[in-house]
mmCIF file of C-alpha atoms in Angstrom:
data_model
loop_
_atom_site.group_PDB
_atom_site.id
_atom_site.type_symbol
_atom_site.label_atom_id
_atom_site.label_comp_id
_atom_site.label_asym_id
_atom_site.label_seq_id
_atom_site.Cartn_x
_atom_site.Cartn_y
_atom_site.Cartn_z
ATOM 1 C CA UNK W 1 -11.488 -10.128 -29.227
ATOM 2 C CA UNK W 2 -10.993 -6.664 -30.700
ATOM 3 C CA UNK W 3 -10.091 -4.036 -28.079
ATOM 4 C CA UNK W 4 -12.797 -1.750 -29.475
ATOM 5 C CA UNK W 5 -15.406 -4.208 -28.177
ATOM 6 C CA UNK W 6 -13.975 -4.337 -24.645
ATOM 7 C CA UNK W 7 -15.647 -2.353 -21.897
ATOM 8 C CA UNK W 8 -12.656 -1.084 -19.906
ATOM 9 C CA UNK W 9 -13.018 -1.123 -16.121
ATOM 10 C CA UNK W 10 -11.977 1.936 -14.147
ATOM 11 C CA UNK W 11 -11.464 0.344 -10.741
ATOM 12 C CA UNK W 12 -12.274 2.556 -7.756
ATOM 13 C CA UNK W 13 -9.265 2.780 -5.349
ATOM 14 C CA UNK W 14 -11.530 1.953 -2.388
ATOM 15 C CA UNK W 15 -12.674 -1.237 -4.102
ATOM 16 C CA UNK W 16 -9.080 -2.101 -4.982
ATOM 17 C CA UNK W 17 -8.083 -1.864 -1.318
ATOM 18 C CA UNK W 18 -11.042 -4.048 -0.319
ATOM 19 C CA UNK W 19 -10.058 -6.627 -2.955
ATOM 20 C CA UNK W 20 -6.492 -6.797 -1.681
ATOM 21 C CA UNK W 21 -7.531 -7.242 1.949
ATOM 22 C CA UNK W 22 -10.243 -9.787 1.137
ATOM 23 C CA UNK W 23 -8.166 -12.060 -1.088
ATOM 24 C CA UNK W 24 -5.095 -11.727 1.118
ATOM 25 C CA UNK W 25 -7.153 -13.141 3.986
ATOM 26 C CA UNK W 26 -8.639 -15.955 1.862
ATOM 27 C CA UNK W 27 -5.181 -16.904 0.637
ATOM 28 C CA UNK W 28 -3.829 -16.949 4.177
ATOM 29 C CA UNK W 29 -6.597 -19.385 5.110
ATOM 30 C CA UNK W 30 -5.677 -21.702 2.225
ATOM 31 C CA UNK W 31 -2.012 -21.736 3.197
ATOM 32 C CA UNK W 32 -2.232 -21.793 6.983
ATOM 33 C CA UNK W 33 -5.447 -23.620 7.933
ATOM 34 C CA UNK W 34 -5.410 -27.388 8.623
ATOM 35 C CA UNK W 35 -5.407 -29.568 5.532
ATOM 36 C CA UNK W 36 -8.878 -30.842 6.506
ATOM 37 C CA UNK W 37 -10.248 -27.367 5.705
ATOM 38 C CA UNK W 38 -8.389 -27.020 2.408
ATOM 39 C CA UNK W 39 -11.315 -27.872 0.145
ATOM 40 C CA UNK W 40 -13.648 -25.432 1.948
ATOM 41 C CA UNK W 41 -11.081 -22.630 1.735
ATOM 42 C CA UNK W 42 -10.290 -23.309 -1.919
ATOM 43 C CA UNK W 43 -13.973 -23.114 -2.829
ATOM 44 C CA UNK W 44 -14.191 -19.705 -1.142
ATOM 45 C CA UNK W 45 -11.157 -18.480 -3.089
ATOM 46 C CA UNK W 46 -11.596 -20.066 -6.536
ATOM 47 C CA UNK W 47 -14.471 -20.304 -8.959
ATOM 48 C CA UNK W 48 -15.377 -23.978 -9.498
ATOM 49 C CA UNK W 49 -14.057 -23.867 -13.091
ATOM 50 C CA UNK W 50 -11.069 -21.619 -12.364
ATOM 51 C CA UNK W 51 -7.990 -21.945 -14.570
ATOM 52 C CA UNK W 52 -4.473 -21.975 -13.181
ATOM 53 C CA UNK W 53 -1.410 -21.264 -15.292
ATOM 54 C CA UNK W 54 1.476 -22.518 -13.194
ATOM 55 C CA UNK W 55 5.203 -23.125 -13.077
ATOM 56 C CA UNK W 56 6.819 -26.239 -14.535
ATOM 57 C CA UNK W 57 5.940 -29.052 -13.876
ATOM 58 C CA UNK W 58 2.459 -27.946 -12.703
ATOM 59 C CA UNK W 59 1.757 -26.055 -15.953
ATOM 60 C CA UNK W 60 -1.857 -25.393 -17.008
ATOM 61 C CA UNK W 61 -4.676 -26.977 -15.015
ATOM 62 C CA UNK W 62 -8.408 -26.293 -14.718
ATOM 63 C CA UNK W 63 -11.015 -26.682 -12.003
ATOM 64 C CA UNK W 64 -10.776 -26.280 -8.254
ATOM 65 C CA UNK W 65 -10.332 -30.038 -7.763
ATOM 66 C CA UNK W 66 -7.257 -30.151 -9.997
ATOM 67 C CA UNK W 67 -5.883 -27.034 -8.289
ATOM 68 C CA UNK W 68 -6.311 -28.790 -4.957
ATOM 69 C CA UNK W 69 -4.852 -32.124 -6.049
ATOM 70 C CA UNK W 70 -1.884 -30.895 -8.093
ATOM 71 C CA UNK W 71 -0.828 -27.741 -6.223
ATOM 72 C CA UNK W 72 -2.140 -27.018 -2.757
ATOM 73 C CA UNK W 73 -2.549 -30.454 -1.209
ATOM 74 C CA UNK W 74 0.986 -31.610 -2.137
ATOM 75 C CA UNK W 75 2.403 -28.314 -0.823
ATOM 76 C CA UNK W 76 0.649 -28.664 2.508
ATOM 77 C CA UNK W 77 1.705 -32.309 2.836
ATOM 78 C CA UNK W 78 5.354 -31.537 2.034
ATOM 79 C CA UNK W 79 5.847 -28.436 4.156
ATOM 80 C CA UNK W 80 4.798 -28.603 7.805
ATOM 81 C CA UNK W 81 3.537 -25.452 9.553
ATOM 82 C CA UNK W 82 3.188 -23.725 6.171
ATOM 83 C CA UNK W 83 2.590 -19.974 6.277
ATOM 84 C CA UNK W 84 2.515 -17.114 3.789
ATOM 85 C CA UNK W 85 4.672 -14.005 4.102
ATOM 86 C CA UNK W 86 3.800 -11.284 1.607
ATOM 87 C CA UNK W 87 6.405 -8.866 0.257
ATOM 88 C CA UNK W 88 4.064 -7.040 -2.118
ATOM 89 C CA UNK W 89 0.267 -6.993 -2.572
ATOM 90 C CA UNK W 90 -1.068 -4.823 -5.390
ATOM 91 C CA UNK W 91 -4.238 -4.660 -7.433
ATOM 92 C CA UNK W 92 -5.874 -2.942 -10.355
ATOM 93 C CA UNK W 93 -7.766 -3.355 -13.605
ATOM 94 C CA UNK W 94 -6.572 -4.014 -17.143
ATOM 95 C CA UNK W 95 -9.083 -3.720 -19.975
ATOM 96 C CA UNK W 96 -12.179 -5.608 -18.747
ATOM 97 C CA UNK W 97 -10.455 -7.592 -15.996
ATOM 98 C CA UNK W 98 -9.699 -6.979 -12.297
ATOM 99 C CA UNK W 99 -6.614 -8.398 -10.556
ATOM 100 C CA UNK W 100 -4.883 -8.863 -7.228
ATOM 101 C CA UNK W 101 -1.177 -9.760 -7.392
ATOM 102 C CA UNK W 102 1.383 -10.888 -4.817
ATOM 103 C CA UNK W 103 5.042 -11.517 -4.213
ATOM 104 C CA UNK W 104 5.120 -13.949 -1.307
ATOM 105 C CA UNK W 105 7.246 -16.548 0.420
ATOM 106 C CA UNK W 106 5.506 -19.787 1.338
ATOM 107 C CA UNK W 107 7.469 -20.784 4.409
ATOM 108 C CA UNK W 108 7.559 -24.149 6.155
ATOM 109 C CA UNK W 109 9.623 -27.111 7.290
ATOM 110 C CA UNK W 110 10.365 -29.431 4.370
ATOM 111 C CA UNK W 111 9.298 -32.815 5.783
ATOM 112 C CA UNK W 112 8.091 -34.798 2.744
ATOM 113 C CA UNK W 113 9.239 -35.067 -0.871
ATOM 114 C CA UNK W 114 7.941 -32.391 -3.255
ATOM 115 C CA UNK W 115 8.348 -32.513 -7.038
ATOM 116 C CA UNK W 116 10.683 -35.464 -6.552
ATOM 117 C CA UNK W 117 13.072 -33.493 -4.323
ATOM 118 C CA UNK W 118 13.952 -35.305 -1.079
ATOM 119 C CA UNK W 119 13.072 -33.525 2.183
ATOM 120 C CA UNK W 120 15.644 -31.742 4.328
ATOM 121 C CA UNK W 121 13.625 -31.327 7.549
ATOM 122 C CA UNK W 122 14.793 -27.716 7.427
ATOM 123 C CA UNK W 123 13.071 -24.406 6.751
ATOM 124 C CA UNK W 124 12.329 -23.623 3.100
ATOM 125 C CA UNK W 125 11.188 -20.304 1.649
ATOM 126 C CA UNK W 126 9.300 -20.881 -1.602
ATOM 127 C CA UNK W 127 9.526 -17.646 -3.589
ATOM 128 C CA UNK W 128 6.025 -17.363 -5.041
ATOM 129 C CA UNK W 129 4.790 -14.698 -7.445
ATOM 130 C CA UNK W 130 1.118 -14.905 -8.259
ATOM 131 C CA UNK W 131 -1.542 -12.924 -10.047
ATOM 132 C CA UNK W 132 -5.279 -13.587 -9.756
ATOM 133 C CA UNK W 133 -8.129 -12.433 -11.970
ATOM 134 C CA UNK W 134 -11.289 -11.697 -9.975
ATOM 135 C CA UNK W 135 -14.904 -12.124 -10.979
ATOM 136 C CA UNK W 136 -17.945 -12.155 -8.643
ATOM 137 C CA UNK W 137 -15.635 -12.064 -5.621
ATOM 138 C CA UNK W 138 -13.830 -15.255 -6.637
ATOM 139 C CA UNK W 139 -10.720 -16.109 -8.614
ATOM 140 C CA UNK W 140 -11.488 -17.175 -12.167
ATOM 141 C CA UNK W 141 -7.881 -17.414 -13.396
ATOM 142 C CA UNK W 142 -4.535 -17.570 -11.599
ATOM 143 C CA UNK W 143 -0.947 -17.238 -12.781
ATOM 144 C CA UNK W 144 1.499 -18.725 -10.273
ATOM 145 C CA UNK W 145 5.283 -18.904 -10.571
ATOM 146 C CA UNK W 146 7.115 -20.666 -7.738
ATOM 147 C CA UNK W 147 10.890 -20.419 -8.145
ATOM 148 C CA UNK W 148 11.658 -24.130 -8.264
ATOM 149 C CA UNK W 149 15.358 -23.551 -9.008
ATOM 150 C CA UNK W 150 15.617 -21.581 -5.760
ATOM 151 C CA UNK W 151 13.721 -24.352 -3.977
ATOM 152 C CA UNK W 152 16.202 -26.941 -5.257
ATOM 153 C CA UNK W 153 19.088 -24.672 -4.232
ATOM 154 C CA UNK W 154 17.760 -24.468 -0.667
ATOM 155 C CA UNK W 155 17.328 -28.248 -0.617
ATOM 156 C CA UNK W 156 21.095 -28.602 -1.194
ATOM 157 C CA UNK W 157 21.264 -29.240 -4.954
ATOM 158 C CA UNK W 158 22.582 -27.121 -7.814
ATOM 159 C CA UNK W 159 22.233 -29.094 -11.054
ATOM 160 C CA UNK W 160 22.791 -26.201 -13.512
ATOM 161 C CA UNK W 161 25.463 -23.618 -14.350
ATOM 162 C CA UNK W 162 26.410 -20.933 -11.840
ATOM 163 C CA UNK W 163 24.311 -17.756 -11.820
ATOM 164 C CA UNK W 164 25.887 -14.555 -13.107
ATOM 165 C CA UNK W 165 24.066 -12.547 -10.422
ATOM 166 C CA UNK W 166 23.789 -13.049 -6.662
ATOM 167 C CA UNK W 167 21.592 -15.807 -5.256
ATOM 168 C CA UNK W 168 19.418 -15.380 -2.156
ATOM 169 C CA UNK W 169 16.037 -14.326 -0.821
ATOM 170 C CA UNK W 170 14.338 -11.319 -2.400
ATOM 171 C CA UNK W 171 13.878 -8.440 0.074
ATOM 172 C CA UNK W 172 10.763 -6.402 0.718
ATOM 173 C CA UNK W 173 10.536 -2.968 -0.973
ATOM 174 C CA UNK W 174 12.823 -0.245 0.332
ATOM 175 C CA UNK W 175 9.765 1.874 1.199
ATOM 176 C CA UNK W 176 8.414 -0.769 3.595
ATOM 177 C CA UNK W 177 4.804 -0.577 2.384
ATOM 178 C CA UNK W 178 4.696 -3.476 -0.040
ATOM 179 C CA UNK W 179 2.055 -5.560 1.734
ATOM 180 C CA UNK W 180 -0.080 -2.705 3.052
ATOM 181 C CA UNK W 181 -0.061 -0.178 0.228
ATOM 182 C CA UNK W 182 -3.371 1.725 0.473
ATOM 183 C CA UNK W 183 -3.292 4.029 -2.502
ATOM 184 C CA UNK W 184 -6.100 6.461 -3.401
ATOM 185 C CA UNK W 185 -4.189 8.447 -6.033
ATOM 186 C CA UNK W 186 -5.322 7.338 -9.500
ATOM 187 C CA UNK W 187 -2.914 9.729 -11.220
ATOM 188 C CA UNK W 188 0.056 8.264 -9.345
ATOM 189 C CA UNK W 189 -0.939 4.738 -10.368
ATOM 190 C CA UNK W 190 -1.202 5.777 -14.015
ATOM 191 C CA UNK W 191 2.114 7.633 -13.858
ATOM 192 C CA UNK W 192 3.911 4.614 -12.360
ATOM 193 C CA UNK W 193 2.542 2.228 -14.957
ATOM 194 C CA UNK W 194 3.242 4.572 -17.867
ATOM 195 C CA UNK W 195 6.855 4.996 -16.790
ATOM 196 C CA UNK W 196 7.310 1.217 -16.785
ATOM 197 C CA UNK W 197 5.599 0.794 -20.155
ATOM 198 C CA UNK W 198 7.813 3.488 -21.684
ATOM 199 C CA UNK W 199 10.906 1.736 -20.323
ATOM 200 C CA UNK W 200 9.699 -1.602 -21.679
ATOM 201 C CA UNK W 201 9.052 -0.027 -25.074
ATOM 202 C CA UNK W 202 12.663 1.201 -25.153
ATOM 203 C CA UNK W 203 13.850 -2.415 -24.860
ATOM 204 C CA UNK W 204 12.815 -2.975 -28.483
ATOM 205 C CA UNK W 205 15.881 -0.917 -29.465
ATOM 206 C CA UNK W 206 18.453 -3.674 -30.083
ATOM 207 C CA UNK W 207 22.077 -2.539 -30.496
ATOM 208 C CA UNK W 208 23.113 -6.206 -30.294
ATOM 209 C CA UNK W 209 21.893 -6.634 -33.882
ATOM 210 C CA UNK W 210 24.696 -4.333 -35.116
ATOM 211 C CA UNK W 211 27.448 -6.712 -36.209
ATOM 212 C CA UNK W 212 30.090 -3.979 -35.893
ATOM 213 C CA UNK W 213 29.655 -3.781 -32.115
ATOM 214 C CA UNK W 214 32.094 -5.590 -29.841
ATOM 215 C CA UNK W 215 30.812 -6.944 -26.515
ATOM 216 C CA UNK W 216 32.425 -4.007 -24.742
ATOM 217 C CA UNK W 217 30.753 -1.600 -27.200
ATOM 218 C CA UNK W 218 27.399 -3.208 -26.495
ATOM 219 C CA UNK W 219 27.875 -2.923 -22.761
ATOM 220 C CA UNK W 220 28.772 0.756 -22.989
ATOM 221 C CA UNK W 221 25.844 1.410 -25.314
ATOM 222 C CA UNK W 222 23.324 -0.246 -23.002
ATOM 223 C CA UNK W 223 24.613 1.661 -19.972
ATOM 224 C CA UNK W 224 25.368 5.105 -21.396
ATOM 225 C CA UNK W 225 23.512 5.563 -24.697
ATOM 226 C CA UNK W 226 20.444 3.356 -24.633
ATOM 227 C CA UNK W 227 17.228 5.224 -23.666
ATOM 228 C CA UNK W 228 16.590 2.768 -20.835
ATOM 229 C CA UNK W 229 19.074 4.801 -18.733
ATOM 230 C CA UNK W 230 16.453 7.535 -18.397
ATOM 231 C CA UNK W 231 14.131 5.288 -16.359
ATOM 232 C CA UNK W 232 16.349 3.511 -13.830
ATOM 233 C CA UNK W 233 17.354 4.875 -10.416
ATOM 234 C CA UNK W 234 21.125 5.126 -9.795
ATOM 235 C CA UNK W 235 20.706 2.628 -6.931
ATOM 236 C CA UNK W 236 18.329 0.343 -8.790
ATOM 237 C CA UNK W 237 17.952 -3.292 -7.762
ATOM 238 C CA UNK W 238 16.998 -5.972 -10.270
ATOM 239 C CA UNK W 239 15.857 -9.159 -8.531
ATOM 240 C CA UNK W 240 16.089 -12.046 -10.961
ATOM 241 C CA UNK W 241 15.025 -15.683 -10.639
ATOM 242 C CA UNK W 242 17.364 -18.298 -9.236
ATOM 243 C CA UNK W 243 19.688 -19.374 -12.004
ATOM 244 C CA UNK W 244 20.110 -15.752 -13.086
ATOM 245 C CA UNK W 245 20.370 -13.951 -9.753
ATOM 246 C CA UNK W 246 20.128 -10.407 -8.435
ATOM 247 C CA UNK W 247 22.007 -7.351 -9.727
ATOM 248 C CA UNK W 248 22.540 -3.784 -8.497
ATOM 249 C CA UNK W 249 22.738 -0.678 -10.639
ATOM 250 C CA UNK W 250 22.312 -0.448 -14.399
ATOM 251 C CA UNK W 251 25.855 -1.704 -14.932
ATOM 252 C CA UNK W 252 25.224 -4.791 -12.781
ATOM 253 C CA UNK W 253 21.901 -5.389 -14.513
ATOM 254 C CA UNK W 254 23.548 -5.221 -17.950
ATOM 255 C CA UNK W 255 26.440 -7.494 -16.893
ATOM 256 C CA UNK W 256 24.490 -10.117 -15.001
ATOM 257 C CA UNK W 257 21.302 -10.367 -17.023
ATOM 258 C CA UNK W 258 20.441 -7.978 -19.813
ATOM 259 C CA UNK W 259 23.432 -8.261 -22.133
ATOM 260 C CA UNK W 260 23.679 -12.085 -21.845
ATOM 261 C CA UNK W 261 19.915 -12.285 -22.388
ATOM 262 C CA UNK W 262 20.065 -10.035 -25.457
ATOM 263 C CA UNK W 263 22.894 -12.076 -26.955
ATOM 264 C CA UNK W 264 21.050 -15.360 -26.370
ATOM 265 C CA UNK W 265 17.635 -14.199 -27.617
ATOM 266 C CA UNK W 266 18.421 -11.767 -30.435
ATOM 267 C CA UNK W 267 15.204 -12.514 -32.336
ATOM 268 C CA UNK W 268 12.919 -11.847 -29.384
ATOM 269 C CA UNK W 269 9.772 -9.751 -29.736
ATOM 270 C CA UNK W 270 8.229 -8.586 -26.470
ATOM 271 C CA UNK W 271 4.913 -7.876 -28.170
ATOM 272 C CA UNK W 272 4.535 -11.178 -30.060
ATOM 273 C CA UNK W 273 2.018 -12.569 -27.602
ATOM 274 C CA UNK W 274 1.193 -9.604 -25.401
ATOM 275 C CA UNK W 275 0.434 -8.927 -21.766
ATOM 276 C CA UNK W 276 -2.498 -10.336 -19.844
ATOM 277 C CA UNK W 277 -1.942 -7.749 -17.102
ATOM 278 C CA UNK W 278 -0.757 -4.155 -16.860
ATOM 279 C CA UNK W 279 -1.660 -2.514 -13.559
ATOM 280 C CA UNK W 280 -0.487 0.438 -11.513
ATOM 281 C CA UNK W 281 -1.173 0.803 -7.785
ATOM 282 C CA UNK W 282 0.386 3.931 -6.304
ATOM 283 C CA UNK W 283 4.162 3.698 -6.658
ATOM 284 C CA UNK W 284 3.871 0.034 -7.627
ATOM 285 C CA UNK W 285 3.124 -1.515 -10.992
ATOM 286 C CA UNK W 286 3.095 -4.905 -12.645
ATOM 287 C CA UNK W 287 3.061 -6.454 -16.097
ATOM 288 C CA UNK W 288 2.990 -10.091 -17.145
ATOM 289 C CA UNK W 289 2.618 -12.297 -20.196
ATOM 290 C CA UNK W 290 1.612 -15.920 -20.769
ATOM 291 C CA UNK W 291 3.777 -16.421 -22.601
ATOM 292 C CA UNK W 292 5.691 -13.167 -22.386
ATOM 293 C CA UNK W 293 8.463 -13.698 -24.941
ATOM 294 C CA UNK W 294 8.943 -16.188 -27.750
ATOM 295 C CA UNK W 295 12.448 -16.533 -29.202
ATOM 296 C CA UNK W 296 15.158 -18.906 -30.385
ATOM 297 C CA UNK W 297 17.713 -19.974 -27.783
ATOM 298 C CA UNK W 298 20.682 -18.735 -29.785
ATOM 299 C CA UNK W 299 23.797 -18.662 -27.571
ATOM 300 C CA UNK W 300 25.196 -19.857 -24.227
ATOM 301 C CA UNK W 301 25.604 -16.343 -22.785
ATOM 302 C CA UNK W 302 22.417 -16.564 -20.678
ATOM 303 C CA UNK W 303 22.157 -19.682 -18.454
ATOM 304 C CA UNK W 304 25.360 -21.096 -19.964
ATOM 305 C CA UNK W 305 23.934 -23.945 -22.029
ATOM 306 C CA UNK W 306 24.876 -24.561 -25.643
ATOM 307 C CA UNK W 307 22.619 -22.900 -28.246
ATOM 308 C CA UNK W 308 19.790 -24.926 -29.706
ATOM 309 C CA UNK W 309 17.804 -24.426 -32.876
ATOM 310 C CA UNK W 310 14.706 -24.273 -30.689
ATOM 311 C CA UNK W 311 12.171 -21.493 -30.146
ATOM 312 C CA UNK W 312 11.254 -21.260 -26.474
ATOM 313 C CA UNK W 313 8.344 -19.573 -24.724
ATOM 314 C CA UNK W 314 8.833 -17.709 -21.453
ATOM 315 C CA UNK W 315 6.562 -17.283 -18.466
ATOM 316 C CA UNK W 316 7.491 -13.921 -16.997
ATOM 317 C CA UNK W 317 6.100 -11.349 -14.556
ATOM 318 C CA UNK W 318 7.547 -7.946 -13.657
ATOM 319 C CA UNK W 319 6.832 -6.112 -10.406
ATOM 320 C CA UNK W 320 8.148 -2.547 -10.056
ATOM 321 C CA UNK W 321 8.607 0.109 -7.407
ATOM 322 C CA UNK W 322 8.874 3.755 -8.495
ATOM 323 C CA UNK W 323 10.901 5.727 -5.954
ATOM 324 C CA UNK W 324 12.326 9.238 -6.156
ATOM 325 C CA UNK W 325 10.836 9.606 -9.621
ATOM 326 C CA UNK W 326 12.497 6.561 -11.196
ATOM 327 C CA UNK W 327 12.305 2.750 -11.221
ATOM 328 C CA UNK W 328 14.112 1.788 -8.018
ATOM 329 C CA UNK W 329 13.347 -1.937 -7.752
ATOM 330 C CA UNK W 330 12.257 -4.607 -10.230
ATOM 331 C CA UNK W 331 11.299 -8.126 -9.100
ATOM 332 C CA UNK W 332 11.288 -10.515 -12.066
ATOM 333 C CA UNK W 333 9.976 -14.068 -11.674
ATOM 334 C CA UNK W 334 10.816 -16.197 -14.716
ATOM 335 C CA UNK W 335 10.057 -19.911 -14.965
ATOM 336 C CA UNK W 336 13.671 -20.985 -15.550
ATOM 337 C CA UNK W 337 12.850 -24.687 -15.121
ATOM 338 C CA UNK W 338 10.301 -24.362 -17.952
ATOM 339 C CA UNK W 339 12.825 -22.694 -20.274
ATOM 340 C CA UNK W 340 15.427 -25.372 -19.523
ATOM 341 C CA UNK W 341 12.915 -28.158 -20.131
ATOM 342 C CA UNK W 342 12.268 -26.753 -23.608
ATOM 343 C CA UNK W 343 15.973 -27.043 -24.479
ATOM 344 C CA UNK W 344 16.151 -30.600 -23.152
ATOM 345 C CA UNK W 345 17.257 -30.055 -19.548
ATOM 346 C CA UNK W 346 14.998 -31.334 -16.741
ATOM 347 C CA UNK W 347 16.301 -30.016 -13.430
ATOM 348 C CA UNK W 348 14.184 -32.487 -11.452
ATOM 349 C CA UNK W 349 15.882 -35.395 -13.203
ATOM 350 C CA UNK W 350 19.347 -33.830 -12.891
ATOM 351 C CA UNK W 351 19.247 -33.663 -9.089
ATOM 352 C CA UNK W 352 19.261 -37.464 -9.005
ATOM 353 C CA UNK W 353 22.327 -37.719 -11.269
ATOM 354 C CA UNK W 354 24.550 -34.983 -9.803
#
């Protein structure tokens, strides 16, 4: 569809707040009500023909029955006393679509096998990042990334290479308003989103393509000379997926994720496929693509596996907090298990051989 034919929605802040509260409550009912009420709650939340783009191995499914059978019912059977704890709830409109998005932890006692992983009978926090497109007060399309590598880590397995960054639970925003952000300032929302989009645009500048640069030159360039430095707070936190890990400060971000990623995916184009969502909500913003990046896995710098002559697709979301005029925190769910599967590594099979 040509953008000139799209009727862009200008979502009223009052309606955005209502959307967030309404769907937060419906989602809580799905997660925390008895399994006997699951079908009723799912039909309140989802359109009958809703589509769900999920993490590996759930992948793409359609229809509320498939969503029930492949995602929610197995979750509720595997994790007793399941509850949802939200770190961030934001909403907004992009082009002709309206969204509500979450960073949550699905928390419960792991009592039955899930995805082939044996139970621990201990508490598990499933890091869950999810974005829902709304129509007629129901969800018509969902994008859900559960960090399955982090799940496997908590279950006592680590079948892949060590992370460059720090592993552990993602914290709530430093401002403390992530779940209950009630923003009425349209200009602030636009400003937050535009700052993020400008930063993302700067990422297309690729000093790693200069063959005269040493690794140390590249590192210095990305920290001191690259235009991205104008957008990041001096105490920035970059929260990466399990398998990559968390980093602090631009230097830590470059060391633990960005430089290895650039060296591994030199041919990447962030705009090859495009975003399905770009929203700002006060000091918060979010972008996401399905798939977000398409590139050849060209070196072992990122994730540590030998390069393959294979083009992989990436399922990525980015959640941001603007604080003190700059990007202070960036939560980045990436479906690492899906990327590894594309280069011939199935983490769910590996846990039974390690």
